[in-house]
Amino acid sequence: MADKEAGGGDAGPRETAPTSAYSSPARSLGDTGITPLSPSHILNDADPVSEQQTFLVVVAIDFGTTSSGYAYSFTKEPECIHVMRRWEGGDPGVSNQKTPTTILLTPERKFHSFGYAARDFYHDLDPNEAKQWLYLEKFKMKLHTTGDLTMDTDLTAANGKKVKALEIFTYALQYFKEQALKELSDQAGSDFENSDVRWVITVPAIWKQPAKQFMREAAYQAGLASPENSEQLIIALEPEAASIYCRKLRLHQMIELSSKAVVNGYSASDTVGAGFAQAKEHVRRNRQSRTFLVENVIGEIWSELEEGDKYVVVDSGGGTVDLTVHQIRLPEGHLKELYKATGGPYGSLGVDYEFEKLLCKIFGEDFIEQFKIKRPAAWVDLMIAFESRKRAAAPDRTNPLNITLPFSFIDYYKKFRGHSVEHALRKSNVDFVKWSSQGMLRMSPDAMNALFKPTIDSIIEHLRDLFQKPEVSTVKFLFLVGGFAEAPLLQQAVQAAFGDKCRIIIPQDVGLTILKGAVLFGLDPAVIKVRRSPLTYGVGVLNRYVEGKHPPEKLLVKDGTRWCTDVFDKFISADQSVALGELVKRSYTPAKPSQLVIIINIYSSENDDVSFITDPGVKKCGTLRLDLTGTSGAAVPARREIQTLMQFGDTEIKATAVDIATSKSVKVGIDFLNY
């Protein structure tokens, strides 16, 4: 192996690297860079978590694609989880434990309202006035679908106007902060300060790092926490939160879909119907109570699990489906993530999208596009009407579902096309959608079920792929959670495909599972012990140039020493297991001993085998700048040691560089948005 030490080297004949069109990032920076000191691998155990701050209350925000909510628990009585107050202006047929993720800005782009209030106000505006207001819904998906997310990414409001995503997320989080603090103050009879609260925000596990960081930035701007006090905010992964909650469940708090056993005296064929009827009744009776008691026990299902047992959490929400495989580690029942989170944009939004495609097929794409722009509030109404019917879809349903068309839809269509909606339906060859004289679209159950099919097929397909993986083949349970898990069609499909492989379990108020789990996670963040790293991380270094091994275009000659530039020195590989708080240390030395400013660039990649920072897919995500000026020359050894530490395993990653001689240090959070 080539000597990695960076001495000055004796001044031999000056060589120059072959000139080529290829340019090296290291060379263009003009900095001499760092080179590894051997031995370069030092791995130490997770250090004890730094002194814990004490918070009076944990508030979790489930910022969903279609609906959002918050829940909280006082640290003195962690077994009581309170779900937020009922919202004004709920929907018929939908329980109001959460509010729609919709936001309304005034024509001057100031925050006006959120949730049902935003929807109702927007709906009551005069159509011409409505065009001036900025109404946004289902905007969270933008963070998942934008490949090059930055602080400047835009969102488009219903009227076609653009607005900064960061602004919208900040407004939404500010709204939740105010609501929660007001409710806590009312309950306590005295003002609750933000500093009393530990905040937890949930994000899909399959989100890439930039999106997770974006949420944290928005939370800082909303005043939930600050970079100096980053521990006040935890970004939790949705399936992990669900997993934590499912551990506490007792049998009467879930509905089991598998054909294996009789649950609560119902045989499997009754269970889906009867279990749900029972559950709905239970939820109806307890609708007034917003406090859930989480018994401080490990639930019955859990008590059947043994060391090393595995289970899958399928979190299906509005925007995404997220699959995470966990393994139990006894005695404390800590969780280990076995397989890095997978999933995709297969949420219940897919069903809305299919409905929109169906409308385009019947009424023409040109009309639907125009209608959305010209009558944005009526379009929102139509989608609300569809939402409540969507919830009535079931495998055994025989009678048709009626969807009310807004009057302005019928009216505008006649003006646009010159003939009636009824005429369009007759002409469209879509035989399973009829027109009823009461001004409604009548959809046969088959037609409705067909709208679910593409999304459900994607979820099943994804699960099938997952079950092929050797580490997943011996899964004992499958927990189906998230808002879309309420859909009987999805439940039936999962049961049919996997019921013979494992037990399929659905918590009763499945839409709140993540919210409640996030509160539990905030009370005890150390419960998740091992995660999988989603990316490969490393730093850019210089190594001694080895003829025949290194590409000629990477040769850099400095003071007679031949270096290979742009080498990727790996800290951790994608999909490697990382313990919570695990530190990886490396030691480097400046390539030029007299160097006073040392710049260490941190890079990431989705690939595992990375040799150079110029390889395809490698992105810069952090810079550590260590300024050593002002340290007295006498004390500085000839070979400086710069130690770089990266701390992994949490949802965010931190890096530190220390100059061993002077103990000067600099810290940086890995940044995926500003590079």
XYZ file of C-alpha atoms in Angstrom, residues 52 59 69 160 174 202 225 248 359 376 423 425 459 492 510 627 636:
17
model
C -30.752 15.483 28.434
C -45.969 17.543 21.083
C -52.866 16.737 13.277
C -51.640 28.874 -10.758
C -46.302 27.985 12.856
C -43.002 12.918 11.336
C -36.544 25.119 17.785
C -48.106 -1.172 23.125
C -63.298 12.887 -15.501
C -60.693 26.541 -8.380
C -74.928 14.308 -23.081
C -71.783 10.918 -20.200
C -48.397 -1.488 -3.009
C -58.481 -7.272 1.489
C -55.249 3.356 12.247
C -9.054 27.881 10.647
C 2.552 23.041 16.460
